[in-house]
Coordinates of C-alpha atoms in Angstrom, one line a residue:
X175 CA 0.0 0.0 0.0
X176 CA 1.5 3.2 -0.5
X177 CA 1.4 6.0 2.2
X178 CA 1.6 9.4 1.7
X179 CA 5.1 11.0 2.6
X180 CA 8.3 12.4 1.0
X181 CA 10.2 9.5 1.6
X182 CA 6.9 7.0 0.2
X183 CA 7.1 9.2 -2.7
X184 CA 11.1 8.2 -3.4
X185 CA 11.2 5.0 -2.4
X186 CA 7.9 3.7 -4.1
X187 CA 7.9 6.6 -7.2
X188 CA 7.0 3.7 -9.7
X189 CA 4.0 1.8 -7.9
X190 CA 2.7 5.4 -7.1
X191 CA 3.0 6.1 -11.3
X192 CA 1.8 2.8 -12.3
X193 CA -1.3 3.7 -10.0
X194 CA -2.0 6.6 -12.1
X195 CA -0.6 9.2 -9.7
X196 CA 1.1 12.3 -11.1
X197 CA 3.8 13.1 -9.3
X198 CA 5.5 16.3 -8.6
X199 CA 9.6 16.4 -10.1
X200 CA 11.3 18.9 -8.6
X201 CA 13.9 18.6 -5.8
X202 CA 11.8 18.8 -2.6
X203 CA 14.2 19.7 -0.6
X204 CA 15.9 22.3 -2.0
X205 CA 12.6 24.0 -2.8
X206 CA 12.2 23.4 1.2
X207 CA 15.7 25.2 1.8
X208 CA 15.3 28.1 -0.6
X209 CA 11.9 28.7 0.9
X210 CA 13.4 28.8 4.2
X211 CA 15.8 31.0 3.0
X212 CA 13.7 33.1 1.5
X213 CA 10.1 33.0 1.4
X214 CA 8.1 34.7 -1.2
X215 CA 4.1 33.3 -0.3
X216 CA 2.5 32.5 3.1
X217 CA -1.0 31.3 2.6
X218 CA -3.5 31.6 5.6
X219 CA -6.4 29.1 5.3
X220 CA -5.1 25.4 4.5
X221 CA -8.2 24.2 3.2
X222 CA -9.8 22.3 0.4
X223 CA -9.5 24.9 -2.2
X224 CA -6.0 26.4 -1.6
X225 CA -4.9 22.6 -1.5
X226 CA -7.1 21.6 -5.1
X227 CA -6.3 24.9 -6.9
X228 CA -4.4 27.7 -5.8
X229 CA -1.0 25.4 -4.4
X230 CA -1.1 23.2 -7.9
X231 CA -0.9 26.7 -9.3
X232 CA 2.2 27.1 -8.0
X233 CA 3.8 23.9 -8.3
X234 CA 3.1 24.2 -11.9
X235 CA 5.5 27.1 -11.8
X236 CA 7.8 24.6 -9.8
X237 CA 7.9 22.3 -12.7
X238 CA 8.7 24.6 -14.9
X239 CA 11.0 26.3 -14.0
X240 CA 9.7 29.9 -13.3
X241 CA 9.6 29.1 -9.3
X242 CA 11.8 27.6 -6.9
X243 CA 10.3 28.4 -3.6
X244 CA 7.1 26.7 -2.6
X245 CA 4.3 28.3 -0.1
X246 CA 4.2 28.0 3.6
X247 CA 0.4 27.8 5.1
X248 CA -0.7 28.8 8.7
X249 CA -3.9 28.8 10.8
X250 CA -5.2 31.3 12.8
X251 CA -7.8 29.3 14.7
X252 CA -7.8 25.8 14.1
X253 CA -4.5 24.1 15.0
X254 CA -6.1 20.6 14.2
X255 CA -5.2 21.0 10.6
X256 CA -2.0 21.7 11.2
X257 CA -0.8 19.0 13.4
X258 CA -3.8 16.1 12.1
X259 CA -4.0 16.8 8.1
X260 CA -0.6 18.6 7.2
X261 CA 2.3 17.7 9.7
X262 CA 1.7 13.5 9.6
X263 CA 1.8 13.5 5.6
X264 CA 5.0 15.8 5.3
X265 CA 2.3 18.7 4.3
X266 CA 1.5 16.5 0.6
X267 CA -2.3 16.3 -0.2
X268 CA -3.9 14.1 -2.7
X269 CA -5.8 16.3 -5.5
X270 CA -8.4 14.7 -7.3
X271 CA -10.1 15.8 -10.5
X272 CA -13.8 14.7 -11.0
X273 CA -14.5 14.6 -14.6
X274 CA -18.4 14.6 -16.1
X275 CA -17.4 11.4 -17.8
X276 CA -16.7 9.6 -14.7
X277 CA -13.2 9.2 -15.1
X278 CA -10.6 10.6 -11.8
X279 CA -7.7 12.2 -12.3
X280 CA -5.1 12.3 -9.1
X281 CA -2.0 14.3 -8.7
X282 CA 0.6 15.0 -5.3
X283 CA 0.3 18.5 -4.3
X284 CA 3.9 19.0 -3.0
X285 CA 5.1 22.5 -2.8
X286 CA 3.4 23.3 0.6
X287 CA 7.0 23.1 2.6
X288 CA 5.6 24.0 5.7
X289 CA 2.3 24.7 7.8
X290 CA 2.1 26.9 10.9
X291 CA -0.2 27.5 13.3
X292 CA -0.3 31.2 14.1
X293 CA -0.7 31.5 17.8
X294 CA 1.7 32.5 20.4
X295 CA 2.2 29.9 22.3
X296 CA 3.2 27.4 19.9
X297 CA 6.5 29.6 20.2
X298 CA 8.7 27.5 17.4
X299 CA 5.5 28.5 14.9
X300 CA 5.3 31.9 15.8
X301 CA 9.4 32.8 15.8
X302 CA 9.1 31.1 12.1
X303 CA 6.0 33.1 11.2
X304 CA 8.0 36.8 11.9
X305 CA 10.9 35.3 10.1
X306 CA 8.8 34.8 6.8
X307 CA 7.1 37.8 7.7
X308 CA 10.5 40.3 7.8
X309 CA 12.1 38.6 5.0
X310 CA 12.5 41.0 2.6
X311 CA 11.5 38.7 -0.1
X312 CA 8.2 38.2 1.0
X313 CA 5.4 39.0 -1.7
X314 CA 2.3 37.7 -1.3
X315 CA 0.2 36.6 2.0
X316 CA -3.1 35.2 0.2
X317 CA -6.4 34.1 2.4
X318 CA -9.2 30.9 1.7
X319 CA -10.7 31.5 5.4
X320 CA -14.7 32.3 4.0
X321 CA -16.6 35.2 4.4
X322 CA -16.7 34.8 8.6
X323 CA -13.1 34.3 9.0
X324 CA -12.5 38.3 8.2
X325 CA -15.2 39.4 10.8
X326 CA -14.3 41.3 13.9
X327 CA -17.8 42.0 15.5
X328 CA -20.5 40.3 16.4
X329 CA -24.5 40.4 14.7
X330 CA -24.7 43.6 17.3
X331 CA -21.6 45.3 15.6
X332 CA -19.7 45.1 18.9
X333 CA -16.1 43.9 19.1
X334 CA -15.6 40.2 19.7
X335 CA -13.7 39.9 23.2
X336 CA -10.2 38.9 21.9
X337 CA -10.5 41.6 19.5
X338 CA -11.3 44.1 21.8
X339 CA -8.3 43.1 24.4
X340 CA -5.7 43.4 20.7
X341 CA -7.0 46.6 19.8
X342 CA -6.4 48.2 23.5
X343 CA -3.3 46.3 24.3
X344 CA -1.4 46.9 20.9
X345 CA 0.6 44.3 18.4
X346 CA 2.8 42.7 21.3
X347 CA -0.1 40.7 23.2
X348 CA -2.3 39.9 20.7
X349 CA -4.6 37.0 21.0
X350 CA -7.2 36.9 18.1
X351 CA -6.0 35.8 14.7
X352 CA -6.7 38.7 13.2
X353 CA -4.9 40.4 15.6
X354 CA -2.0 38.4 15.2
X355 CA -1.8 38.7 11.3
X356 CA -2.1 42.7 12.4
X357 CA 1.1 42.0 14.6
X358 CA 3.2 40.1 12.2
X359 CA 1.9 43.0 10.1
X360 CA 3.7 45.2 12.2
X361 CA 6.9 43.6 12.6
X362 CA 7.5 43.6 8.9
X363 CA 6.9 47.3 9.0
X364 CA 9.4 47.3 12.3
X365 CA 12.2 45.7 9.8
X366 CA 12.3 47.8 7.1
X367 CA 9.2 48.0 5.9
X368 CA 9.0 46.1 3.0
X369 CA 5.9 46.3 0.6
X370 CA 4.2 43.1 -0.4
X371 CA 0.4 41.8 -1.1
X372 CA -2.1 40.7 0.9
X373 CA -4.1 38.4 -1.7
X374 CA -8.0 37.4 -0.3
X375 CA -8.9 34.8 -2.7
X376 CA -12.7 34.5 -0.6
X377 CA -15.9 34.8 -2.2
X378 CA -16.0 38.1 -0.6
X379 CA -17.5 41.2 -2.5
X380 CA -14.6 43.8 -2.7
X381 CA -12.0 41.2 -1.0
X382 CA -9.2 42.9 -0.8
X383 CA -11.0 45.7 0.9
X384 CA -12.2 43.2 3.3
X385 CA -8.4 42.0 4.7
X386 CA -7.9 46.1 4.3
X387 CA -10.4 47.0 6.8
X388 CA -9.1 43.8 9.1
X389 CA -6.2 45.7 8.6
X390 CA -6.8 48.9 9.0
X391 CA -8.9 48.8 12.1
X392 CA -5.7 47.4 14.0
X393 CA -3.5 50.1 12.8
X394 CA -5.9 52.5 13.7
X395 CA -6.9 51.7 16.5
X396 CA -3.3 50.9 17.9
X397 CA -2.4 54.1 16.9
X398 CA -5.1 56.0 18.5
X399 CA -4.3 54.1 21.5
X400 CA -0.8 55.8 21.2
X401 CA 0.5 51.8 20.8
X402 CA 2.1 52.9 17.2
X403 CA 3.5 55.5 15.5
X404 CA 1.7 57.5 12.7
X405 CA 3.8 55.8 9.8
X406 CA 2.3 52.6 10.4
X407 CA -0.8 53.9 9.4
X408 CA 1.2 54.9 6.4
X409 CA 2.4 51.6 5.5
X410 CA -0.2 50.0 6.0
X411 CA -1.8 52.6 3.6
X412 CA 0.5 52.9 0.8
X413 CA 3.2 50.1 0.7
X414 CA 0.5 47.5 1.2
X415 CA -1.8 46.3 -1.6
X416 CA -5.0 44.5 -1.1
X417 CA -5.6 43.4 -4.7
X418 CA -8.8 42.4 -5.3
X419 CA -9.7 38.7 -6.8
X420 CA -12.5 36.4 -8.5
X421 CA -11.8 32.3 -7.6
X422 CA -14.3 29.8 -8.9
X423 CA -13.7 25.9 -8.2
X424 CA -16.3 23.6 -6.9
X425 CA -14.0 21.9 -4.4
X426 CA -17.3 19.4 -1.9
X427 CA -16.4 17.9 1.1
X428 CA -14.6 13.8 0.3
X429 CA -16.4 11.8 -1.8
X430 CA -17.1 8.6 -0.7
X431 CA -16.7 7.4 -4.2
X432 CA -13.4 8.7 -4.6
X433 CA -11.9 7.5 -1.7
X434 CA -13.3 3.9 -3.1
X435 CA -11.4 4.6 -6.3
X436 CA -8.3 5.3 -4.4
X437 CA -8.0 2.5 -2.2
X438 CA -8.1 0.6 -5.3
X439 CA -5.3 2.0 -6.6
X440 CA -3.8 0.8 -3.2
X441 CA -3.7 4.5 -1.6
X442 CA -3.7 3.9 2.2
X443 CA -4.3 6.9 3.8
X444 CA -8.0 7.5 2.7
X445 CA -9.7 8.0 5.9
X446 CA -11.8 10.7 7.3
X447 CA -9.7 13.0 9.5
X448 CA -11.9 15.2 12.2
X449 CA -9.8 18.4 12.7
X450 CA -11.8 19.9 15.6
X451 CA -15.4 20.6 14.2
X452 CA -14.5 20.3 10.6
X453 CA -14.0 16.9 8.9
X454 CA -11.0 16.5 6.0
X455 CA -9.1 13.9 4.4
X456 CA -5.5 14.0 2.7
X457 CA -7.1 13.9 -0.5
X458 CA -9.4 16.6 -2.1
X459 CA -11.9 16.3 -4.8
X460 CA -13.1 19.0 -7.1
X461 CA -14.6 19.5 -10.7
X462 CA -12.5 20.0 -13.7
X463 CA -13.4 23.8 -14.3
X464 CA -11.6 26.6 -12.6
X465 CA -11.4 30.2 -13.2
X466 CA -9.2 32.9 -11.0
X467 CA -8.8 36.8 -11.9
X468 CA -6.6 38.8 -9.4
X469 CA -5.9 42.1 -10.2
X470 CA -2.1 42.9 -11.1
X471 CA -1.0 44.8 -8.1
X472 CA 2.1 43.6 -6.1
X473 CA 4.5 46.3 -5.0
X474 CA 7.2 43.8 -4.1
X475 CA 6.6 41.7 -7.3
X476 CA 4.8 38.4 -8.1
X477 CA 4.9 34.5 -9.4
X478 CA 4.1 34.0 -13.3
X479 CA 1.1 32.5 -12.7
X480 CA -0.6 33.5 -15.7
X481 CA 2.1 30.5 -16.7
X482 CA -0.7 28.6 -15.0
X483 CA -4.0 29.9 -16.1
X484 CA -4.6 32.7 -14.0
X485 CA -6.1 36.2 -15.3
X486 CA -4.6 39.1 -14.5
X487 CA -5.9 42.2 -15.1
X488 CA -7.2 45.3 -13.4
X489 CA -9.2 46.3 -10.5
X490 CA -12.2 47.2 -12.4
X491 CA -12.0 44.3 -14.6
X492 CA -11.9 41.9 -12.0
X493 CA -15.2 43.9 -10.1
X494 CA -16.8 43.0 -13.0
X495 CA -15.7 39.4 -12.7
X496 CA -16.5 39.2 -9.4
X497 CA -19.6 40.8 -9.6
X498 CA -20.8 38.4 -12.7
X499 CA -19.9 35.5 -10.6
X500 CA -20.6 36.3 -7.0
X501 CA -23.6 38.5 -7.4
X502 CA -25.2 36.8 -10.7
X503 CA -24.0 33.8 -12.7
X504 CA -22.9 31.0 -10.0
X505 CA -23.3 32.0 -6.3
X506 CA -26.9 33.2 -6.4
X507 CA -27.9 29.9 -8.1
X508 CA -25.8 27.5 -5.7
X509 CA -27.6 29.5 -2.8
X510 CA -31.4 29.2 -4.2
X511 CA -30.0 25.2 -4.6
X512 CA -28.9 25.2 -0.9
X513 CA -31.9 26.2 0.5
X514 CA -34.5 24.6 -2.0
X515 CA -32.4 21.4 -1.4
X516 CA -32.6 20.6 2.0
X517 CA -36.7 21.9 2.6
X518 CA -37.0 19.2 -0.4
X519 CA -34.7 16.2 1.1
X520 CA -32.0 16.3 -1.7
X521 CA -28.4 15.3 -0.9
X522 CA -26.5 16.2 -3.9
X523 CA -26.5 19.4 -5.7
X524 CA -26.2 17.2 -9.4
X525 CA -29.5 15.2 -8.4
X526 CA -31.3 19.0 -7.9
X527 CA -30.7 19.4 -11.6
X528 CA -33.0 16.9 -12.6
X529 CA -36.0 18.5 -10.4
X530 CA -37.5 20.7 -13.3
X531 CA -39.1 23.3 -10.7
X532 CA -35.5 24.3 -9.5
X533 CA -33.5 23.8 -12.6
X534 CA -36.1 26.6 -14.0
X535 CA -35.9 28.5 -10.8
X536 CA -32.1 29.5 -11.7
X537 CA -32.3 29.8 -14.9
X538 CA -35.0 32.7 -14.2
X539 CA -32.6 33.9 -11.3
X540 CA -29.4 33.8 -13.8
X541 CA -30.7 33.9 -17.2
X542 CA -33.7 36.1 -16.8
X543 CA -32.8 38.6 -13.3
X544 CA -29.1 38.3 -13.2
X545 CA -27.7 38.8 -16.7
X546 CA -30.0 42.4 -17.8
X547 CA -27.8 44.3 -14.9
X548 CA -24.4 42.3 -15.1
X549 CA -21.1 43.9 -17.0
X550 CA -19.8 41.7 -19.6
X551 CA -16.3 41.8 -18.3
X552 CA -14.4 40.9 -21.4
X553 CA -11.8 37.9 -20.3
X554 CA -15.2 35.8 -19.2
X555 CA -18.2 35.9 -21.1
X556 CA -21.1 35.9 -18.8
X557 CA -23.7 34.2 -20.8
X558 CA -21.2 31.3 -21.3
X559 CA -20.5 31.1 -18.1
X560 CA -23.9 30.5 -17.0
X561 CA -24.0 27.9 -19.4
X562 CA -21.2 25.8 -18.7
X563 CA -22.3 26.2 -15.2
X564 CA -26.2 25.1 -15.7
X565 CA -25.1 22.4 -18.8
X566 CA -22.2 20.8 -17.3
X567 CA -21.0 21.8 -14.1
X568 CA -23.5 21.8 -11.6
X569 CA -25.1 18.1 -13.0
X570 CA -21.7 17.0 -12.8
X571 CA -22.5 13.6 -10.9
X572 CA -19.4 12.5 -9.9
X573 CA -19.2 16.4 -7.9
X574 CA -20.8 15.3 -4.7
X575 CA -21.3 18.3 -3.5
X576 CA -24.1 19.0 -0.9
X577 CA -27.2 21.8 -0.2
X578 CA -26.2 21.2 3.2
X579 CA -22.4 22.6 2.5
X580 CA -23.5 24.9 0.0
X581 CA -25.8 26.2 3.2
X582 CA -23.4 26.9 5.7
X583 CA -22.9 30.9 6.9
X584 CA -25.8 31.6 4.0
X585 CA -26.3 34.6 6.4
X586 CA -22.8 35.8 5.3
X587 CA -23.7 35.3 1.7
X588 CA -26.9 36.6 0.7
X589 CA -25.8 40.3 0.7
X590 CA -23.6 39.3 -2.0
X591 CA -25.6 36.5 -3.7
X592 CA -28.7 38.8 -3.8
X593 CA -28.3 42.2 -2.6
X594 CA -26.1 43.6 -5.2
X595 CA -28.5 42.3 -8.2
X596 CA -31.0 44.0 -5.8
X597 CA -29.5 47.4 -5.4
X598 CA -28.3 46.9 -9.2
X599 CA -32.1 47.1 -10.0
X600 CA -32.5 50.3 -8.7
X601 CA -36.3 52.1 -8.2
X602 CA -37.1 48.6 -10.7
X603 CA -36.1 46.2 -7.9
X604 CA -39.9 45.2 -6.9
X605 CA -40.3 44.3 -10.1
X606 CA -37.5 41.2 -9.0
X607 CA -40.3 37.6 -8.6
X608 CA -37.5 34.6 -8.8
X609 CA -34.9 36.4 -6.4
X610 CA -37.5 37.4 -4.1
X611 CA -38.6 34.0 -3.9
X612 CA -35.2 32.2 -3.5
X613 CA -34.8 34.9 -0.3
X614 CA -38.0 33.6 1.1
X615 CA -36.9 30.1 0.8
X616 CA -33.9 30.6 3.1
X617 CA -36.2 32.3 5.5
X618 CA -38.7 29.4 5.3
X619 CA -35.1 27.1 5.6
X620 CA -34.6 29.0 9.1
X621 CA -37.4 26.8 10.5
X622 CA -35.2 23.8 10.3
X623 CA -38.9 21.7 9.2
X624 CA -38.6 19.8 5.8
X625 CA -41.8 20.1 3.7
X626 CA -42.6 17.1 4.7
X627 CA -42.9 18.6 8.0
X628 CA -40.2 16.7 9.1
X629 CA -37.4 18.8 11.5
X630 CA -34.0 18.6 10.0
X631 CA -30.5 20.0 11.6
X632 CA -29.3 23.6 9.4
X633 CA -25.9 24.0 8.9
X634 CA -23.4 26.0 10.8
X635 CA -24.1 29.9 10.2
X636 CA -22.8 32.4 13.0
X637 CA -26.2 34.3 13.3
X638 CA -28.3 31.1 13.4
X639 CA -29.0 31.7 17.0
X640 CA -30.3 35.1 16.4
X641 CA -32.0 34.2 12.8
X642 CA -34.1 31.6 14.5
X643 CA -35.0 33.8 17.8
X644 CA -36.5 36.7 15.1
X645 CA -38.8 33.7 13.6
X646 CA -39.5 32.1 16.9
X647 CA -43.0 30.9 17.1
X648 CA -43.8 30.8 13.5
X649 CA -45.3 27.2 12.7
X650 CA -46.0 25.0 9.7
X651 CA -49.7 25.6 8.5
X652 CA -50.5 28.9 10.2
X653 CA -49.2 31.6 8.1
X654 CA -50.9 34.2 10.4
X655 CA -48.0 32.9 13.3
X656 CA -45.7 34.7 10.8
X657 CA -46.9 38.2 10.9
X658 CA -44.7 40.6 11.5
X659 CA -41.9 38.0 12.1
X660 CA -39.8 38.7 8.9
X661 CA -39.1 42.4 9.3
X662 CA -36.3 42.2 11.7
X663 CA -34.8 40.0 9.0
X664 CA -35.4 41.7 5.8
X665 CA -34.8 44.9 7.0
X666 CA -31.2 43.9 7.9
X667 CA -28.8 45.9 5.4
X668 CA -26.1 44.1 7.6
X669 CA -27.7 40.9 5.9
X670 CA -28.7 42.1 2.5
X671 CA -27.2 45.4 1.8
X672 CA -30.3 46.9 1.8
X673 CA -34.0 47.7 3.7
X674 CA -35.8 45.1 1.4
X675 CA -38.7 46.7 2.5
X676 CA -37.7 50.7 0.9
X677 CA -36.5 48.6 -2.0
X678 CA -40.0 47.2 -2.6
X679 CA -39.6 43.2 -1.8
X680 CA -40.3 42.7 1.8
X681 CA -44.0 42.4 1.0
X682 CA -43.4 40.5 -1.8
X683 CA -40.8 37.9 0.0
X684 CA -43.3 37.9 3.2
X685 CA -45.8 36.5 0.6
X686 CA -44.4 34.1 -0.7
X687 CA -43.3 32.8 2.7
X688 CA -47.1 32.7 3.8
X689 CA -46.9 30.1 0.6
X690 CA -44.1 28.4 1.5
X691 CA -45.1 27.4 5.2
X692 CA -49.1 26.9 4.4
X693 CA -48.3 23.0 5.0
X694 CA -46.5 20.1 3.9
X695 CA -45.8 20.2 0.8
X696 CA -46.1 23.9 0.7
X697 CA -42.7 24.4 -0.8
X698 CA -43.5 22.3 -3.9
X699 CA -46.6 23.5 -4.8
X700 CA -45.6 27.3 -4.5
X701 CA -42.3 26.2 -6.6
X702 CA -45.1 24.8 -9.2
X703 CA -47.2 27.9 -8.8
X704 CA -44.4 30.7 -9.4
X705 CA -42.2 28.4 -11.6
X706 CA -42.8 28.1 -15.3

């Protein structure tokens, strides 16, 4: 059986090639030494996508030539990745293409030289954290954390705790992991004050603004506090660049089926591996398509990785981008999926393609709502997009990707996925019906009953608590129980950007909710209704 570690990888290099396993070829350890020598990208966030697309970015550049330092990846919260997923396997992943056809592809990710967890007590990690972040050669710190892992305040806008203790106490006692990555921050600026990127590659709208106000509110606040000097604030300001990005890879939770496949190509290290609250495996799986515009802005210079596919281009270009994506041609549909998905008992996002009622549902939302007000940005054509996505990507059934995942921290999401097609409309918005309508399904999600009638568990969203307290009391068959219990919601532009009742939908969306929770079965029979 082969195991996954450098030294597997030697020994075993033609078993793991006659199994089908594309291996990496350049000298592992010198790419470990010249990284340690100087390091050039720390990632923060070692999850599924940075380990399915963004690191085989890089060791493409690796093979090639163009490279010959890998990336180092830290955590700011969960250490269990570190020492459970990355440290046992000598920091190699498994990354597994699904195709449509059925057929796997499987290649060793192994340019991830080292993982860190960014905390000071784990002393040895956070000594080797400054020292990457005061080389001089460091260009790039780039972010997969989701939309939650940027947040400093709670759903009342008040400071979380930790955060609150950093931003009196100043960069040398902080706790919070933001508040760290503000401290390393600030010893780079203590040595010299070298420029370099901070890269959010989040579904975020804006993203590099987000890590900018993360930022930002340290610096200012520390400085305020009289904990910094004033040309902090000016480096942080000026000599760091927060470029903004697009990403777009389907990357679902392991497949079942492709840990199957791999065990029969004698892989031993397939099982599941609980990292705290969140279950991974050595080996990812994603779908064949991938797209990722960054804007071109690194003050202390960049990787060729337009070698590798990636777009580069300009701020307003990628906007565009991200807009088309985030706010029109993929997120918005995978969201009205979610939430459709699990009221309806479906398990798999490729099996919701068959169900006519929502395969028309987001075509209306895309096709019909989204594309009038979206930008044609140029390097992807939105249409096409939208078509690969709805033709081939989303039926894809050897993706198995979940409503349940596709569900988690929807909060975060919908003043993206919605509100920006929503304030795109303008006075026109209450003439929106299918977005309105996917919006009133996650509110009629929130009460956790199948339309069977049937409870089922939601997935993890940090203002669940809250969400379900506002519809408190509201029960299946009595529409009246509902009165009044949406506005708190709705109203939220912390949620959707936007008063949904000044723009004209709250009405609307409370309607359709009076539909959707008439009684069993409501949701199908208001998805016939509405749907044509």
């Amino acid at each position: 059986m082969l195991h996954l570690n450098r030294q597997s990888i030697q020994k075993d290099e033609k078993e793991w090639k006659n199994q089908g396993f594309q291996l990496y070829s350049f000298d592992a350890e010198k790419v470990k030494e010249n990284t340690k020598e100087k390091p050039t990208w720390l990632h923060v966030g070692g999850g599924n996508i940075f380990r399915a697309f963004v690191a085989p970015l890089q060791q493409a550049l690796l093979e090639d030539g163009t490279a010959d330092t890998g990336i180092s990846v830290m955590t700011t919260h969960n250490m269990a990745v570190i020492d459970d997923v990355y440290r046992p396997y000598d920091n190699l992943s498994v990354a597994v293409t699904m195709y449509a056809d059925g057929h796997f592809a499987k290649q060793v990710v192994g340019n991830i030289v080292e993982s860190l967890g960014c905390v000071r007590n784990r002393e040895q990690d956070w000594q080797r954290l400054v020292e990457i972040f005061t080389a001089p050669t460091l260009q790039i710190v780039s972010f997969t954390i989701t939309e939650k892992g940027y947040k400093l305040t709670d759903y009342n806008g008040d400071y979380f705790e930790d955060v609150q203790a950093d931003l009196l106490k100043g960069p040398d006692q902080t706790q919070s992991g933001m508040g760290n990555l503000a401290a390393l921050t600030y010893a780079r600026y203590k040595s010299g004050a070298a420029p370099f990127a901070f890269l959010s590659l989040d579904n975020c709208s804006h993203n590099g603004d987000v890590i900018k106000h993360v930022i930002q509110t340290f610096a200012d606040n520390w400085y305020k506090n009289g904990l910094v000097d004033a040309d902090f604030l000016t480096y942080v300001n000026e000599k760091i660049t927060y470029p903004y990005s697009m990403i777009d890879k389907i990357v679902p939770a392991p497949s079942a089926k492709v840990q199957a496949y791999l065990q029969k190509c004698h892989f031993a290290d397939t099982d599941l591996i609980q990292a705290g609250r969140s279950t991974y495996a050595v080996f990812i799986n994603a779908e064949e398509a991938q797209y990722l515009v960054v804007e071109d802005n690194f003050p202390n210079g960049r990787p060729p990785l337009e070698k590798a596919g990636v777009i580069f281009t300009d701020r307003e270009t990628v906007n565009k981008v991200e807009r088309m994506k985030v706010g029109t041609c993929l997120n918005p549909l995978h969201t009205t999926l979610a939430v459709y998905g699990c009221l309806l008992g479906y398990t798999l996002i490729a099996d919701e393609m068959k169900d006519a009622e929502l395969k028309k549902l987001i075509e209306h939302i895309g096709y019909d709502e989204g594309l009038p007000v979206v930008v044609n940005p140029g390097v992807i054509n939105p249409k096409a997009f939208i078509d690969e996505l709805i033709s081939k990507r989303l039926p894809n059934p050897n993706v198995p990707d979940t409503p349940q995942r596709i569900a988690t921290d929807t909060s975060q999401k919908v003043g993206v996925r919605f509100g920006e097609t929503i304030k795109a409309y303008g006075d026109k918005a209450h003439t929106l019906e299918y977005i309105p309508l996917a919006i009133a399904g996650w509110c009629r999600y929130l009460l956790a009953v199948d339309d069977e009638g049937k409870p089922f568990e939601l997935s993890p969203d940090p203002l669940l608590k809250d969400l379900q307290a506002a519809l408190e009391g509201i029960t299946l068959g009595n529409p009246a129980s509902a009165k009044g219990k949406l506005k708190s919601i709705l109203a939220n532009k912390d949620i959707f950007g936007s008063d949904l009742y000044e723009v004209g939908l709250g009405k609307k969306i409370e309607g359709y909710f009076d539909e959707l929770i008439a009684g069993p079965h409501a949701v199908r029979n208001t998805l016939v209704k509405y749907v044509k």
